[in-house]
């Protein structure tokens, strides 16, 4: 015999009985909500959505539904980021869409992300202050200014592994090396059309020679670094 959960809808305040926890719908008011047990006091609470939650006992935690269908709970510091579910030995990248605030799951966070609800396209980058930032896809590649810590970083897609990579602002333009895959390339912005381009770099090249000439692949403009 399955367990019965006597819950109170967090929208209308009316009681209802369910056979499970997780994503639920209250038939009386037709609102969707999330229900789970607090990892500290084990009290079952109802919330408007999953994600970062606070129990009535004061405990803050991250709760979600894993791809295996089970509810998982993690420390709030894990979100946003890679979430690990020990019970089924799986992981996924979890973050809210910066456009519609829908909570989404992706295999990893180092590629372009597209919200399944509003189809907004964005990237997630880790700032020098370690805060995770959401960047619109049309701003990559480019220089990102994080106002909160007043730092500037250069964000681009590595031409070797096609993954998102971040460099200090002073590294652009110039010779860039992606630490994860070791790919080396020269990167600069065209002085004529403004397009940011990549050029192959020799494996033995340690430093870009002064006066290096590059030709823009978009407008054919010749420029000197």
Short mmCIF file of C-alpha atoms in Angstrom, two decimals:
data_model
loop_
_atom_site.label_atom_id
_atom_site.label_comp_id
_atom_site.label_asym_id
_atom_site.label_seq_id
_atom_site.Cartn_x
_atom_site.Cartn_y
_atom_site.Cartn_z
CA UNK A 1 0.00 0.00 0.00
CA UNK A 2 1.44 3.34 -1.04
CA UNK A 3 2.05 6.12 1.46
CA UNK A 4 -0.41 9.02 1.54
CA UNK A 5 0.91 12.56 1.89
CA UNK A 6 -1.48 15.10 3.38
CA UNK A 7 -0.28 18.44 1.98
CA UNK A 8 -1.44 22.03 1.97
CA UNK A 9 -1.33 23.90 -1.35
CA UNK A 10 1.10 26.82 -1.14
CA UNK A 11 -1.15 28.88 -3.45
CA UNK A 12 -4.69 28.55 -2.09
CA UNK A 13 -3.95 27.06 1.34
CA UNK A 14 -6.38 24.19 0.90
CA UNK A 15 -5.46 20.60 1.86
CA UNK A 16 -5.04 17.73 -0.58
CA UNK A 17 -3.80 14.14 -0.48
CA UNK A 18 -1.11 12.77 -2.80
CA UNK A 19 0.55 9.41 -3.25
CA UNK A 20 4.00 10.89 -3.97
CA UNK A 21 6.16 14.00 -3.59
CA UNK A 22 7.83 16.12 -6.27
CA UNK A 23 6.08 18.11 -8.99
CA UNK A 24 2.35 18.13 -8.20
CA UNK A 25 -0.83 19.86 -9.33
CA UNK A 26 -3.63 20.93 -6.99
CA UNK A 27 -6.91 19.95 -8.66
CA UNK A 28 -8.89 22.55 -6.69
CA UNK A 29 -6.99 25.64 -7.90
CA UNK A 30 -5.12 24.08 -10.87
CA UNK A 31 -1.75 25.40 -9.69
CA UNK A 32 1.47 23.40 -9.98
CA UNK A 33 3.77 23.21 -6.97
CA UNK A 34 6.69 21.22 -5.58
CA UNK A 35 6.71 19.12 -2.42
CA UNK A 36 9.66 17.52 -0.64
CA UNK A 37 11.00 16.66 2.80
CA UNK A 38 13.45 18.94 4.57
CA UNK A 39 16.88 17.26 4.98
CA UNK A 40 17.20 18.71 8.49
CA UNK A 41 13.83 18.14 10.22
CA UNK A 42 12.23 15.77 7.66
CA UNK A 43 9.07 17.90 7.55
CA UNK A 44 7.35 17.79 4.17
CA UNK A 45 6.82 21.27 2.77
CA UNK A 46 5.15 22.69 -0.32
CA UNK A 47 6.83 25.29 -2.52
CA UNK A 48 5.92 27.18 -5.70
CA UNK A 49 8.89 25.62 -7.52
CA UNK A 50 11.91 23.42 -6.97
CA UNK A 51 15.40 24.89 -6.64
CA UNK A 52 16.67 26.83 -3.63
CA UNK A 53 14.20 26.29 -0.78
CA UNK A 54 13.86 27.27 2.88
CA UNK A 55 12.03 25.05 5.34
CA UNK A 56 9.94 26.51 8.18
CA UNK A 57 12.69 25.26 10.52
CA UNK A 58 15.11 27.68 8.85
CA UNK A 59 17.12 25.12 6.86
CA UNK A 60 18.09 26.21 3.35
CA UNK A 61 18.66 23.53 0.71
CA UNK A 62 18.48 22.74 -2.99
CA UNK A 63 15.81 20.24 -4.07
CA UNK A 64 14.99 18.98 -7.54
CA UNK A 65 13.85 15.92 -9.46
CA UNK A 66 16.67 13.90 -11.02
CA UNK A 67 16.48 12.34 -14.47
CA UNK A 68 15.91 9.01 -12.72
CA UNK A 69 12.64 10.39 -11.35
CA UNK A 70 13.70 10.56 -7.71
CA UNK A 71 13.87 13.70 -5.58
CA UNK A 72 17.43 14.81 -4.82
CA UNK A 73 18.58 17.23 -2.16
CA UNK A 74 21.88 19.12 -2.05
CA UNK A 75 23.54 21.96 -0.19
CA UNK A 76 22.51 25.43 -1.45
CA UNK A 77 26.13 26.17 -2.43
CA UNK A 78 25.86 23.52 -5.19
CA UNK A 79 23.33 25.64 -7.10
CA UNK A 80 23.70 26.91 -9.74
CA UNK A 81 26.19 24.39 -11.11
CA UNK A 82 26.79 20.67 -11.52
CA UNK A 83 24.43 18.62 -9.35
CA UNK A 84 25.40 15.06 -8.40
CA UNK A 85 22.85 12.39 -7.46
CA UNK A 86 24.61 9.60 -5.60
CA UNK A 87 21.61 7.25 -5.63
CA UNK A 88 21.72 6.80 -9.41
CA UNK A 89 25.32 8.00 -9.94
CA UNK A 90 24.32 10.71 -12.43
CA UNK A 91 24.98 14.42 -12.75
CA UNK A 92 23.55 17.41 -14.58
CA UNK A 93 24.06 21.16 -14.81
CA UNK A 94 21.25 23.13 -13.18
CA UNK A 95 20.52 26.84 -13.48
CA UNK A 96 17.56 29.17 -13.95
CA UNK A 97 17.08 30.75 -17.35
CA UNK A 98 18.03 34.45 -17.03
CA UNK A 99 15.11 35.36 -19.30
CA UNK A 100 12.07 33.48 -17.93
CA UNK A 101 13.51 32.06 -14.65
CA UNK A 102 12.58 28.49 -15.58
CA UNK A 103 14.81 25.93 -13.86
CA UNK A 104 16.58 23.86 -16.51
CA UNK A 105 18.89 20.84 -16.68
CA UNK A 106 21.75 20.30 -19.14
CA UNK A 107 24.50 17.65 -19.43
CA UNK A 108 27.16 20.30 -18.72
CA UNK A 109 27.56 24.05 -18.39
CA UNK A 110 30.48 24.66 -20.75
CA UNK A 111 28.46 24.76 -23.98
CA UNK A 112 25.63 26.91 -25.31
CA UNK A 113 22.44 26.49 -23.27
CA UNK A 114 18.93 26.93 -24.62
CA UNK A 115 15.90 27.21 -22.35
CA UNK A 116 13.27 24.55 -23.11
CA UNK A 117 10.50 26.93 -22.06
CA UNK A 118 11.26 30.29 -23.76
CA UNK A 119 14.11 29.14 -26.09
CA UNK A 120 16.44 31.86 -24.80
CA UNK A 121 20.06 31.04 -25.70
CA UNK A 122 22.89 31.81 -23.29
CA UNK A 123 26.24 30.73 -21.84
CA UNK A 124 27.33 30.33 -18.23
CA UNK A 125 30.78 31.55 -17.29
CA UNK A 126 32.66 31.56 -14.01
CA UNK A 127 33.97 35.01 -13.11
CA UNK A 128 37.30 35.60 -11.38
CA UNK A 129 35.29 36.06 -8.16
CA UNK A 130 33.87 32.53 -8.74
CA UNK A 131 30.32 33.75 -9.25
CA UNK A 132 28.49 32.02 -12.10
CA UNK A 133 27.30 34.52 -14.71
CA UNK A 134 24.77 34.13 -17.54
CA UNK A 135 25.79 35.72 -20.84
CA UNK A 136 23.51 36.11 -23.89
CA UNK A 137 24.79 33.99 -26.80
CA UNK A 138 25.19 37.03 -29.04
CA UNK A 139 27.71 38.48 -26.54
CA UNK A 140 30.10 35.55 -27.05
CA UNK A 141 32.85 35.97 -28.06
CA UNK A 142 33.52 39.21 -26.28
CA UNK A 143 34.68 41.04 -23.16
CA UNK A 144 32.46 40.65 -20.12
CA UNK A 145 32.39 43.23 -17.33
CA UNK A 146 31.12 41.93 -13.99
CA UNK A 147 29.93 45.05 -12.17
CA UNK A 148 29.63 43.40 -8.76
CA UNK A 149 33.37 42.67 -8.48
CA UNK A 150 34.45 45.14 -11.22
CA UNK A 151 36.44 42.49 -13.09
CA UNK A 152 36.73 42.01 -16.85
CA UNK A 153 37.20 38.69 -18.59
CA UNK A 154 37.39 37.55 -22.21
CA UNK A 155 34.91 34.82 -23.15
CA UNK A 156 35.13 32.74 -26.32
CA UNK A 157 34.47 29.31 -27.80
CA UNK A 158 37.62 27.21 -28.10
CA UNK A 159 38.32 26.27 -31.71
CA UNK A 160 39.75 22.94 -30.61
CA UNK A 161 37.10 21.37 -28.36
CA UNK A 162 34.20 23.78 -29.09
CA UNK A 163 33.74 24.39 -25.35
CA UNK A 164 33.32 27.72 -23.60
CA UNK A 165 36.56 29.16 -22.25
CA UNK A 166 37.50 32.21 -20.19
CA UNK A 167 40.71 34.25 -20.14
CA UNK A 168 41.82 37.39 -18.25
CA UNK A 169 40.94 40.61 -20.09
CA UNK A 170 44.62 41.42 -20.72
CA UNK A 171 45.07 38.20 -22.72
CA UNK A 172 42.90 39.56 -25.55
CA UNK A 173 43.90 40.25 -28.27
CA UNK A 174 46.79 37.82 -28.54
CA UNK A 175 47.86 34.21 -28.30
CA UNK A 176 45.34 32.17 -26.30
CA UNK A 177 45.75 28.66 -24.90
CA UNK A 178 42.78 26.67 -23.65
CA UNK A 179 43.95 24.95 -20.47
CA UNK A 180 41.41 22.13 -20.69
CA UNK A 181 42.29 20.85 -24.16
CA UNK A 182 45.60 22.61 -24.89
CA UNK A 183 44.36 24.20 -28.13
CA UNK A 184 46.37 27.29 -29.13
CA UNK A 185 45.13 30.08 -31.37
CA UNK A 186 45.53 33.77 -32.06
CA UNK A 187 42.45 35.86 -31.35
CA UNK A 188 41.78 39.48 -32.27
CA UNK A 189 39.03 41.91 -33.23
CA UNK A 190 38.99 43.39 -36.71
CA UNK A 191 39.63 47.15 -36.74
CA UNK A 192 37.35 47.53 -39.76
CA UNK A 193 34.19 45.44 -39.20
CA UNK A 194 34.56 44.58 -35.49
CA UNK A 195 34.34 40.81 -36.00
CA UNK A 196 36.37 38.66 -33.60
CA UNK A 197 38.41 36.05 -35.45
CA UNK A 198 40.62 33.04 -34.73
CA UNK A 199 43.89 32.19 -36.47
CA UNK A 200 45.93 29.02 -36.12
CA UNK A 201 49.02 29.18 -33.92
CA UNK A 202 52.06 26.91 -34.20
CA UNK A 203 52.47 24.44 -31.32
CA UNK A 204 55.97 25.73 -30.54
CA UNK A 205 54.81 29.38 -30.43
CA UNK A 206 55.15 30.66 -26.85
CA UNK A 207 54.60 34.35 -27.46
CA UNK A 208 53.03 36.31 -30.29
CA UNK A 209 55.75 38.27 -32.16
CA UNK A 210 55.30 42.04 -32.21
CA UNK A 211 53.99 43.26 -35.53
CA UNK A 212 52.11 40.04 -36.36
CA UNK A 213 49.89 40.62 -39.39
CA UNK A 214 46.41 39.09 -39.57
CA UNK A 215 43.72 39.24 -42.24
CA UNK A 216 40.05 39.36 -41.24
CA UNK A 217 38.10 36.41 -42.59
CA UNK A 218 34.91 38.47 -42.79
CA UNK A 219 35.89 41.76 -44.51
CA UNK A 220 39.44 40.88 -45.66
CA UNK A 221 40.94 43.80 -43.69
CA UNK A 222 44.68 43.45 -42.98
CA UNK A 223 45.71 44.45 -39.46
CA UNK A 224 48.82 44.41 -37.32
CA UNK A 225 49.01 43.39 -33.67
#
